[in-house]
XYZ file of C-alpha atoms in Angstrom:
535
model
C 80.727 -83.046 261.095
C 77.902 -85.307 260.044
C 78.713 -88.942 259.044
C 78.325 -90.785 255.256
C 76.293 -93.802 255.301
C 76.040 -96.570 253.012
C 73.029 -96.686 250.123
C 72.911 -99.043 246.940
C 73.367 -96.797 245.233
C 74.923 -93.029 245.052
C 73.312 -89.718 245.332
C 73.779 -86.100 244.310
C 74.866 -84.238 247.510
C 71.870 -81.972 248.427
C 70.932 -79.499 251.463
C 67.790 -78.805 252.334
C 66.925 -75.499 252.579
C 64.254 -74.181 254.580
C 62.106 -70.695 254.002
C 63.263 -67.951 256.723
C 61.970 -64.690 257.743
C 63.966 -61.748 255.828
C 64.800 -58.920 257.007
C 65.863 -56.188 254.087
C 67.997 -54.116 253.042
C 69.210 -51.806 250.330
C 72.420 -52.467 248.910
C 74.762 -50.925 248.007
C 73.727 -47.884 250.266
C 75.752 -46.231 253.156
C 74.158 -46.256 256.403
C 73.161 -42.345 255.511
C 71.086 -43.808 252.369
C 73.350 -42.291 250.248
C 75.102 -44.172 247.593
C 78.394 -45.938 248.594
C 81.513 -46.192 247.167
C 82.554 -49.760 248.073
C 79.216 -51.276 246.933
C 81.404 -54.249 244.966
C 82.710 -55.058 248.700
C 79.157 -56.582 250.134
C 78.204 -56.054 253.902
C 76.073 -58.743 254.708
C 72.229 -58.847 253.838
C 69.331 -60.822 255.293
C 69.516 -62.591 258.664
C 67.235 -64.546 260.455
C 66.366 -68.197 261.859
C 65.788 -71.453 260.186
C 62.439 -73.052 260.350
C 61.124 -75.964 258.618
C 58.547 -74.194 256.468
C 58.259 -74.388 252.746
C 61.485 -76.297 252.541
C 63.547 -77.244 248.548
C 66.075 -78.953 248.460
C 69.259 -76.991 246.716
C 72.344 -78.699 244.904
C 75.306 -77.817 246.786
C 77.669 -79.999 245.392
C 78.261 -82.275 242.370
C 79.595 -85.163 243.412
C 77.896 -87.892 243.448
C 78.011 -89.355 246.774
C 76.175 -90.901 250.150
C 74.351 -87.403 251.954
C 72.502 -86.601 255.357
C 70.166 -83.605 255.097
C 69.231 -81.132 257.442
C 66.994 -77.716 256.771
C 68.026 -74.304 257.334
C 66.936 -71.833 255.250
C 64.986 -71.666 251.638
C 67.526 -71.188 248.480
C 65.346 -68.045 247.694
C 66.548 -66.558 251.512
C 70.307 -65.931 250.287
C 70.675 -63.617 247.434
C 74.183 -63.412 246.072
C 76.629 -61.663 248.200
C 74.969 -62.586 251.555
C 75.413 -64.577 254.512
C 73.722 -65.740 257.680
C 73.737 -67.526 260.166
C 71.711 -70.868 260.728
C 70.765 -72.662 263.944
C 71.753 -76.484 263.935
C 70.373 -77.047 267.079
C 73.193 -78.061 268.759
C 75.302 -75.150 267.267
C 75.804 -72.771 264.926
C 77.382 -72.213 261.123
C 77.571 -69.112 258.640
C 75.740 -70.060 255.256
C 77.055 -68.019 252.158
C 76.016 -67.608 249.014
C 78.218 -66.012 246.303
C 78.680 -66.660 242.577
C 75.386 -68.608 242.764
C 77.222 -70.986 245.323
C 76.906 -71.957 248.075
C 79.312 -72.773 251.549
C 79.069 -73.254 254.714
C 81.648 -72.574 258.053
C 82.145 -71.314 261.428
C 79.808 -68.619 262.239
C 82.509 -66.896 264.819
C 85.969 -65.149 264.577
C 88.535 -67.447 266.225
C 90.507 -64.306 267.349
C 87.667 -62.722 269.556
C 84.408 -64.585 268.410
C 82.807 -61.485 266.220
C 79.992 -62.837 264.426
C 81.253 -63.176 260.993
C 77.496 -62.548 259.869
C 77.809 -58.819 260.678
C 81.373 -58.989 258.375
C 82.034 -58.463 254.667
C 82.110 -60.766 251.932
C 84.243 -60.573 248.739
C 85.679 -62.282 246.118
C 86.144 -65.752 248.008
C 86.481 -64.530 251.510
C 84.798 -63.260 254.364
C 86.441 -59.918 256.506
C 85.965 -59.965 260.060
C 83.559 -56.908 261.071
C 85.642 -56.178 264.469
C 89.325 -56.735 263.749
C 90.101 -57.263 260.113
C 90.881 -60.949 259.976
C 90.306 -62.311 256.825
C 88.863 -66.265 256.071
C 88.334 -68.126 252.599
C 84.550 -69.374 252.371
C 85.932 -72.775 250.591
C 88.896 -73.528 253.074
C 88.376 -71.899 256.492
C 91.455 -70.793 256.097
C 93.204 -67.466 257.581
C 93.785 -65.403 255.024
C 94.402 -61.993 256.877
C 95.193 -61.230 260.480
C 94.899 -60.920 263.036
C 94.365 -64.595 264.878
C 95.818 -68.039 264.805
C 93.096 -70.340 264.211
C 90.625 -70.796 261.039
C 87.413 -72.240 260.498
C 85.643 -75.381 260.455
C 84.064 -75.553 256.705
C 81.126 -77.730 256.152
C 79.706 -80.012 253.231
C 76.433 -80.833 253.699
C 76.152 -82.173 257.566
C 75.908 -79.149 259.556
C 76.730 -79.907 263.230
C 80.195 -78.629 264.050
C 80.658 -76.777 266.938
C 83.955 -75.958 267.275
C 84.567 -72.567 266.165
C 88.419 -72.859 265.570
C 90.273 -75.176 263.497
C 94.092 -75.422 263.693
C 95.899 -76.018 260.401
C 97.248 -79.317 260.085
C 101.407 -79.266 261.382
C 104.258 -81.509 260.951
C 106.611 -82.888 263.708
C 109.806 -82.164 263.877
C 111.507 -85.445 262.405
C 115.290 -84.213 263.238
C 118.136 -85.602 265.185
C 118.503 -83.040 268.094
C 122.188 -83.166 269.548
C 121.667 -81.656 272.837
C 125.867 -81.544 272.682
C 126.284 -78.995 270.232
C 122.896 -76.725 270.944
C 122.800 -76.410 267.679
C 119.053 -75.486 266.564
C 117.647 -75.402 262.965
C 115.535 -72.051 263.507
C 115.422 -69.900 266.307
C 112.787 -67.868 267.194
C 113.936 -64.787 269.887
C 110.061 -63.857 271.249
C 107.329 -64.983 271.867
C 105.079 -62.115 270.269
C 102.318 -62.965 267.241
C 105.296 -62.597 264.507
C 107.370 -65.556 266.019
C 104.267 -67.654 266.662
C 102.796 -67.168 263.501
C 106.494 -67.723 261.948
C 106.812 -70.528 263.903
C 103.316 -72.271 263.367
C 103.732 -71.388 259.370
C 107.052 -73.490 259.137
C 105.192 -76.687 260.583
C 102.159 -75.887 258.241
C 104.282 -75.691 255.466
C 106.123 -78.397 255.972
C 109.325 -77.448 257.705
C 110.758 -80.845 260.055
C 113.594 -79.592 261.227
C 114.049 -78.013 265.072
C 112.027 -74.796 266.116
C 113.541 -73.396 268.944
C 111.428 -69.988 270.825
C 112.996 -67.755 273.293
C 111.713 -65.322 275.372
C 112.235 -63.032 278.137
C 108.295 -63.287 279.427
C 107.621 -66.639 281.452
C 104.836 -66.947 280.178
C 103.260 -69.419 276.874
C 102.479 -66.873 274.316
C 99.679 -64.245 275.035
C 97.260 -61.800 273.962
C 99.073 -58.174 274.516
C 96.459 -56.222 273.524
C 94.066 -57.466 276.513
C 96.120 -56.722 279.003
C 95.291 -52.517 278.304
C 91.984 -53.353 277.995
C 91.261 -55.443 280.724
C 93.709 -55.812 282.954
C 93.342 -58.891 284.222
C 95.096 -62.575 283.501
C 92.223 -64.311 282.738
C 91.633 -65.553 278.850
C 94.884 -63.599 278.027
C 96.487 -67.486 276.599
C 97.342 -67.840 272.726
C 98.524 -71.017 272.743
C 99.361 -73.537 275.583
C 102.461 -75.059 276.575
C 100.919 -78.827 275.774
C 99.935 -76.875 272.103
C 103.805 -76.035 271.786
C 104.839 -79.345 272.716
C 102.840 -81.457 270.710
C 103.824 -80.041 267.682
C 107.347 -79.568 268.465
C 108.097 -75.560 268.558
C 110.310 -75.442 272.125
C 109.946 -72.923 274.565
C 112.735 -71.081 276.573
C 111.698 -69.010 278.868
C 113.023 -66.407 281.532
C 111.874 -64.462 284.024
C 111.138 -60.606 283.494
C 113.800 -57.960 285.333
C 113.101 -56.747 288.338
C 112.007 -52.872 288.068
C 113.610 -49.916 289.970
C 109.926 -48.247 290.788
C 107.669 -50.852 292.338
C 104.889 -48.735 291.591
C 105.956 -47.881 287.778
C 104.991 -50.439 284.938
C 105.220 -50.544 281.128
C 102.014 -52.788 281.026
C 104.054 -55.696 278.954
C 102.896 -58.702 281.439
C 99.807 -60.252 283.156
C 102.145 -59.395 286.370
C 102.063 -56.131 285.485
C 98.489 -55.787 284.286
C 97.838 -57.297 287.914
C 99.983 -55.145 289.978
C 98.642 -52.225 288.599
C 95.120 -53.037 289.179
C 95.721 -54.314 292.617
C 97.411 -51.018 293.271
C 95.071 -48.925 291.766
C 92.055 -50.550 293.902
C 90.600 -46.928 295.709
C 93.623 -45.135 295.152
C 95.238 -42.732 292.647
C 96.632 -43.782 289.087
C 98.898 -41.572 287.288
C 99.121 -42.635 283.387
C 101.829 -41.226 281.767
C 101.614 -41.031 277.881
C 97.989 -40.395 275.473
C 98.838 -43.713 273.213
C 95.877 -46.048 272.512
C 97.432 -48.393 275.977
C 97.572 -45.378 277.723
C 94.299 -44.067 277.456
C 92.725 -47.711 277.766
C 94.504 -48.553 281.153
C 92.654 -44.961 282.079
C 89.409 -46.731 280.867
C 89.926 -49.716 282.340
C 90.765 -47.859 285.457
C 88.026 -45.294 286.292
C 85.805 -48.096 287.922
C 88.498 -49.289 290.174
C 90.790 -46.630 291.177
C 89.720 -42.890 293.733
C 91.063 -40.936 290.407
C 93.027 -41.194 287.611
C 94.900 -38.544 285.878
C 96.341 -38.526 282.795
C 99.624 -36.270 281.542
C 100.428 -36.458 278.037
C 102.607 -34.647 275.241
C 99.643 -32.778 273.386
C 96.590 -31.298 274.812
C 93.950 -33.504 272.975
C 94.705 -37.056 272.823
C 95.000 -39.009 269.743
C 95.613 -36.103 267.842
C 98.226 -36.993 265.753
C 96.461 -40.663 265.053
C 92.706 -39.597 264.720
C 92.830 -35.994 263.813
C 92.243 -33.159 266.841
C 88.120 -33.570 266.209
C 87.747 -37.123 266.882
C 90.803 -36.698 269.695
C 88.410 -34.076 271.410
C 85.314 -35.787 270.995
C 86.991 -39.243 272.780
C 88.380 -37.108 275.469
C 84.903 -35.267 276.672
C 84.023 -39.699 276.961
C 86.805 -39.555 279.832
C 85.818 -36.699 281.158
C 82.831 -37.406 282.059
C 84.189 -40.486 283.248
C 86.048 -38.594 286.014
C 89.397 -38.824 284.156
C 91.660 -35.595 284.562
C 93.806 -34.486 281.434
C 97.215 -32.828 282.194
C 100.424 -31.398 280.130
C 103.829 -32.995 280.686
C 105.192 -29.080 280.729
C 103.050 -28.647 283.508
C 105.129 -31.238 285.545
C 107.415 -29.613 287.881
C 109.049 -32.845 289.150
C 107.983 -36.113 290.682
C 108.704 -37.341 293.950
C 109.713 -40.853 295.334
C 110.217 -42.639 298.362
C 111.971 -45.837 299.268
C 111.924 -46.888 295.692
C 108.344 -45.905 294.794
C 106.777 -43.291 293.110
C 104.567 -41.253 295.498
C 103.488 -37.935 293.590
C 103.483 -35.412 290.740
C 103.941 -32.168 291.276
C 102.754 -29.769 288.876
C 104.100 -25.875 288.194
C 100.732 -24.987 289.602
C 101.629 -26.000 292.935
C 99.180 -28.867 292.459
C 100.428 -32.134 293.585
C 98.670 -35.476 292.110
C 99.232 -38.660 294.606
C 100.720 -41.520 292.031
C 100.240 -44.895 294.487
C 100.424 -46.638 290.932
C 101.692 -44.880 287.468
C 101.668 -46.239 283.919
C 104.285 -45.688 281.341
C 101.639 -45.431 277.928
C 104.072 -43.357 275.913
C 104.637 -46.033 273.242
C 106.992 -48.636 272.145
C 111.149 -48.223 272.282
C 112.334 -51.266 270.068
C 114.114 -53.525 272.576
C 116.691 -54.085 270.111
C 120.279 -53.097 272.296
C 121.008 -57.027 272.525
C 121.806 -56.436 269.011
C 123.819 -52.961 268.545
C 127.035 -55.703 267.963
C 125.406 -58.333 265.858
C 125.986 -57.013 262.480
C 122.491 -56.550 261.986
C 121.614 -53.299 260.859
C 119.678 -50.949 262.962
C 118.349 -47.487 262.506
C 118.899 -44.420 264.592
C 115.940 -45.186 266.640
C 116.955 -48.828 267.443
C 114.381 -50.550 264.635
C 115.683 -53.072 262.834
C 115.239 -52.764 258.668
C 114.139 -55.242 256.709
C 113.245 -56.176 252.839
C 110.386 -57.053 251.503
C 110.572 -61.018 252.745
C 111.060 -59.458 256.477
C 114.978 -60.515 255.621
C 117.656 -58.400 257.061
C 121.276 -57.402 256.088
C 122.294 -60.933 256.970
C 120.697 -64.104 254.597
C 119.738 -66.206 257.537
C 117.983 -64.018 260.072
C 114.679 -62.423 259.664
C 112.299 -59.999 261.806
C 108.824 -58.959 262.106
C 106.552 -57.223 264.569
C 106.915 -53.751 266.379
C 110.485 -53.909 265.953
C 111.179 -54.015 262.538
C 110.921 -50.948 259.883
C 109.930 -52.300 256.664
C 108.535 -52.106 253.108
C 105.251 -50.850 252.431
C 103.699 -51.571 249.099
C 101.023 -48.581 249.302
C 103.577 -46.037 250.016
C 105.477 -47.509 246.719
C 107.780 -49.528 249.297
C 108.997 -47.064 251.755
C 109.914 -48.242 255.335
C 107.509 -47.958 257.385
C 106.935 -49.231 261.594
C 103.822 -50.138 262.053
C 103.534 -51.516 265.339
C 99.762 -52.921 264.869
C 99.218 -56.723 266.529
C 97.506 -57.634 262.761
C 100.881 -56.490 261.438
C 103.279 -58.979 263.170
C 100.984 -61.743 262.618
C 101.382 -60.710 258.546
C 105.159 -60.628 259.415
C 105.893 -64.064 260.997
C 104.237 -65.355 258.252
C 105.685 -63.456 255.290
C 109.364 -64.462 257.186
C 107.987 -68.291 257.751
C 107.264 -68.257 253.825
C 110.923 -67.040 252.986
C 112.480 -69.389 255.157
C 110.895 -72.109 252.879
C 111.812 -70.871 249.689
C 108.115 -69.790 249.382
C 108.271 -65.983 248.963
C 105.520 -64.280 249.208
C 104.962 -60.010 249.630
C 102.977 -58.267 252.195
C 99.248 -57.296 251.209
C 97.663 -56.575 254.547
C 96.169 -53.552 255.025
C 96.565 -52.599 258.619
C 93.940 -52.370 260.989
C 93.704 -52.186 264.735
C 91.374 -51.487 267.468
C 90.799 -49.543 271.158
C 88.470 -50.334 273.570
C 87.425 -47.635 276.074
C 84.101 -47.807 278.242
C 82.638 -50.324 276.070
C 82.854 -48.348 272.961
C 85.279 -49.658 270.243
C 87.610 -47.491 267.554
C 88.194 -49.781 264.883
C 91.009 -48.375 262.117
C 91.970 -49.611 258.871
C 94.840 -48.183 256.460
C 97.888 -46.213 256.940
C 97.027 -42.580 257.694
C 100.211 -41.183 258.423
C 100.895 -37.823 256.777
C 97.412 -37.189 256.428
C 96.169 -33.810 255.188
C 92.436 -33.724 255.862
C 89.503 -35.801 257.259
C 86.490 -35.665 256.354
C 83.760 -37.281 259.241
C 80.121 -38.434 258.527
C 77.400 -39.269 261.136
C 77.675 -38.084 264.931
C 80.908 -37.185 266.856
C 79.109 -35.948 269.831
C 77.080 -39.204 269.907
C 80.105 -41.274 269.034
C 78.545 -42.631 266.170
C 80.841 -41.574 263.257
C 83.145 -42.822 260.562
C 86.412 -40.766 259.219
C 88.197 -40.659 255.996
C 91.743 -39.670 256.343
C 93.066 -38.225 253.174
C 96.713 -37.294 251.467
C 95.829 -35.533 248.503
C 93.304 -36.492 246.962
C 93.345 -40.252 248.295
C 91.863 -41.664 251.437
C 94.702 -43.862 252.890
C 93.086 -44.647 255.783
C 89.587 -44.938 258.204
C 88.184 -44.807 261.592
C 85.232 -45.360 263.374
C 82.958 -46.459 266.178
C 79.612 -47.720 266.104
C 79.502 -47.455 262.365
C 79.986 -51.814 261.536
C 81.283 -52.970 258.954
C 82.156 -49.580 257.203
C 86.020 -50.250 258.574
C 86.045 -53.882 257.191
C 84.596 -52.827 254.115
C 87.450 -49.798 253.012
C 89.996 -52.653 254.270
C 88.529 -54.855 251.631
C 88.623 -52.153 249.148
C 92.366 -51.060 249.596
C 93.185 -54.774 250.042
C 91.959 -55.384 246.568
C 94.617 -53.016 244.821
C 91.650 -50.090 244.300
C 92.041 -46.729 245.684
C 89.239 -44.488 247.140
C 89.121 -40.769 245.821
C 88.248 -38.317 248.099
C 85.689 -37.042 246.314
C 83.864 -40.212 246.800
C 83.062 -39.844 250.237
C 82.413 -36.451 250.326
C-alpha cells in the first residue's frame, strides 16, 4: 500500500488510468458462439498491459482526501462486468469495474494462486476460475471456499504484493487453569472444518480458549495434494508459529502403526512419501477408482515399472461423471501405461512377513504389489464416538442440523464426517465429502457457536488432477438421470450438464474455463438451469 502525504489543501481521490490494448470478445456467448444461459454471471472480458499512453484520470472515490497516482489502464479499457489485471511494476493487482465502479485487489487465488482474471464476476464478488472460492471486490474478503486467506484490496496506491491477507483475530484473553484441563472449545481435527471453525471464532470475536486435537503430527495441511503430488513439499496450511500467535493450541499425536508396511490409505505426507519411495521402478497396485485413487495412478506412471489399477466397476468414475466421460478419462491412462482390472477378477492376494507382495487374479495372472493404495473412499472415523451420546447413522456419519449442531447443544461437526442438510435438495441429509465443503462447515459451526447463525449456501465444487489435465465440478449430481456433453470428449475438451428431471443440478469439465465457475455462480444465486437451456 501506497502512503498519504500532506497538501494545503485536500483533493478528490483520483487514479489515473492509462489506454491499453483490448482484446475482444462477445458476451454473453458460450465458447461454441451460441447463446448462453448464464450471460447475467460475467466471465471476464478484455485483458492486456498498462502503458502510459493517452492517459484520464477517473474518480474512484469521493472522499476528499491526500492521493498518489499511478497509470494503468484508460477508463474506456473496462466495460462493466470486466476485470484485468494491471502491472505495478513491482507487482500485480486485479482492476474491476462493475456498476460503473471501480476496485481494485489481489490479482491471485490465495488457495492455489489461479489468476482471478480468468474467473467470474457477479453481483459484488469475484468466483475463482479453478476451485470455486469466492472473494468480495470491496473487502477481499472470503466469501466461498475453498481457502483460508483473502485479498489485499486497494484504494488508489497500487503496490501491494502480497497476495493473501489474513483476517484480523483476537487473542485469547482467558484465565487458563492448567489444574482442571478445562478448555472453552475444543476442536477434535485438524482438517479445513476445524481450522476454519477455529480461525472464524477469533475473527469473530471469540476470547476464550481454543483447544485442537489431532491424531496427525503434523500443523494443518493440504489433503488434497498429497493424491496429486505426492510429495511433502508446499503441503502446509498454516504454521505452528500461525497457531500460536493467535492462540488456537495444538495437540498432537502420532499416527498408528499399520499392519501392511507396504499398504497405505494416502492420509499423511508419510504416507504420500512411502508410497512414492516404494513405487520408484517397481509395481503399484491401487486399489479403488475414487478421484485419490485414480490420481495416485497419475501421479505414479512416471515413477513406478507399472501400475495397475482394480476397481468395483469397469469404467471409472462412472457413477460420479456418467460412463462417457468415465471412458473417455480412462483411454488418458491407458495410454499412459496404466492397466484397468475388476475386483471379481481377484482370486486372492498374497503376503509375506507383513507385506503385501502380489495379486493374483482368476486368470492365473499374478500382478507384483511392492507398494498398494487403498483409493476406495472415505469410512467416517467416527468409532471413538459409538458411546458418546452423539448420534450416528448406520454407516458411522454423524447427523447434523442445519447450524452443523448435533443431538447434543454444545458439540458441533463438519467435514467428511458429518451427514447434513442440504438446502437444494429441500434439506435432505446429504455427505458430501468435498474439501470446499468442510471449509463451509467450520465456518457455519464457528458462526453458531457465537450466537451468529447463519445457513449453508455453498454450492459444492471440487477438482482432480491427472497428467496435467484438470476436472473441475460444481453442484450436486447425485441421482442424476441424463447428461448432456458439448465440445470434445476424445480431445478432452468438454463440459457436462448433469440433469434430474428437467433440472441441471450439477457440471463438469476440463479445459472448458470458467464455464464451471460460472453454473456455480448461477445455482449459488438461488436460480435454477432448465435443461432445455443447454441443449
Amino acid at each position: 500500500m501506497g502512503g498519504c502525504f500532506s497538501k494545503s489543501k485536500p483533493v478528490e481521490v483520483k487514479v489515473e488510468l492509462s489506454l491499453l490494448e483490448k482484446e475482444k470478445e462477445v458476451d454473453g456467448l458460450s465458447p461454441n458462439g451460441k447463446a448462453s444461459p448464464f450471460a447475467e454471471c460475467r466471465a471476464n472480458g478484455a485483458l492486456g498491459h498498462g502503458s502510459d499512453d493517452e492517459s484520464t484520470p477517473v474518480p474512484l472515490y469521493h472522499k476528499s482526501r491526500d492521493y498518489v497516482e499511478t497509470s494503468v489502464c484508460h477508463v474506456k479499457d473496462l466495460e462493466n462486468g470486466q476485470m484485468r489485471e494491471v502491472d505495478l511494476g513491482s507487482g500485480r493487482a486485479l482492476l474491476i469495474k462493475e456498476h460503473g465502479e471501480f476496485s481494485a485487489m489481489g490479482h491471485k487465488c490465495p488457495h492455489y494462486g489461479a489468476p482471478l482474471v480468468k474467473g467470474v464476476l457477479s453481483k459484488g464478488h469475484v468466483r475463482c476460475p479453478w476451485h470455486g472460492a469466492c472473494f468480495n471486490i470491496a473487502t477481499g474478503d472470503i466469501e466461498d471456499f475453498p481457502g483460508l486467506d483473502s485479498l489485499p484490496v486497494f484504494q488508489v496506491i497500487l503496490r501491494e504484493t502480497s497476495q493473501k491477507r489474513t483476517k484480523p483475530m483476537v487473542r485469547c484473553s482467558a484465565v487458563i487453569n492448567s489444574s482442571t484441563g478445562f478448555s472453552h472449545v475444543l476442536i477434535i481435527g485438524s482438517g479445513p472444518a476445524g481450522l476454519v471453525c477455529a480461525e472464524t471464532l477469533r475473527q469473530e470475536g471469540f476470547t476464550d480458549r481454543i483447544v485442537m486435537c489431532t491424531m496427525d503430527r503434523h500443523p494443518p495441511y493440504d489433503r488434497p495434494k498429497l493424491s496429486k503430488v505426492c510429495t511433502q513439499s508446499a503441503l502446509r496450511l498454516r504454521s505452528a508459529d500461525f497457531l500460536h500467535n493467535h492462540d488456537i493450541e495444538l495437540l498432537t499425536e502420532r499416527e498408528v502403526s499399520k499392519d501392511v508396511r507396504n499398504v497405505f490409505y494416502l492420509r499423511t505426507p508419510e504416507d504420500a512419501n512411502s508410497i512414492v519411495r516404494l513405487a520408484n521402478n517397481k509395481n503399484a497396485v491401487i486399489v479403488g477408482t475414487t478421484f485419490i485413487g485414480m490420481e495416485v495412478a497419475a501421479a505414479l506412471t512416471d515413477k513406478a515399472h507399472s501400475v495397475s489399477v482394480i476397481g468395483i466397476e469397469s469404467v471409472p468414475f462412472k457413477k460420479a461423471l456418467g460412463e462417457k466421460v468415465g471412458k473417455a478419462i480412462m483411454k488418458l491412462f491407458e495410454a499412459n501405461r496404466v492397466k484397468f482390472y475388476l475386483l471379481n477378477e481377484v482370486s486372492e492376494m498374497i503376503g509375506h512377513h507383513g507385506q503385501l507382495k502380489e495379486v493374483v487374479l482368476k486368470s492365473g495372472k499374478v500382478l507384483r504389489a511392492d507398494v498398494c493404495v487403498i483409493g476406495t473412499g472415505d469410512i467416517p472415523a467416527t468409532a471413538f464416538l459409538k458411546q458418546s451420546g452423539i448420534h450416528l447413522d448406520s454407516k458411522g456419519f454423524i447427523t447434523v442440523n442445519k447450524m452443523m449442531q448435533t443431538n447434543i447443544d454444545s458439540v458441533f461437526a463438519g467435514g467428511d464426517v458429518v451427514m447434513f442438510p442440504f438446502p437444494p435438495r429441500n434439506n435432505k441429509k446429504v455427505n458430501i465429502p468435498h474439501w470446499q465443503m468442510a471449509h463451509v462447515h467450520g465456518r457455519v459451526a464457528a458462526l453458531s457457536m457465537m450466537e451468529k447463525p447463519t445457513e449453508i449456501k455453498s454450492v459444492p465444487y471440487f477438482w482432480s488432477a491427472m497428467y496435467a489435465k484438470t476436472i473441475r465440478y460444481a453442484g450436486y449430481g447425485d441421482g442424476f438421470d441424463d447428461v448432456i456433453i458439448q465440445g470434445d470428449l476424445d480431445e478432452l475438451r468438454f463440459v457436462a450438464f448433469y440433469t434430474r428431471s428437467e433440472e441441471v443440478v450439477a457440471v463438469a469439465s476440463m479445459n472448458y474455463d470458467p464455464i464451471v465457475s460460472r453454473v456455480a455462480e448461477v445455482l449459488g444465486s438461488g436460480k435454477t438451469i432448465k435443461k432445455r437451456d443447454v441443449e
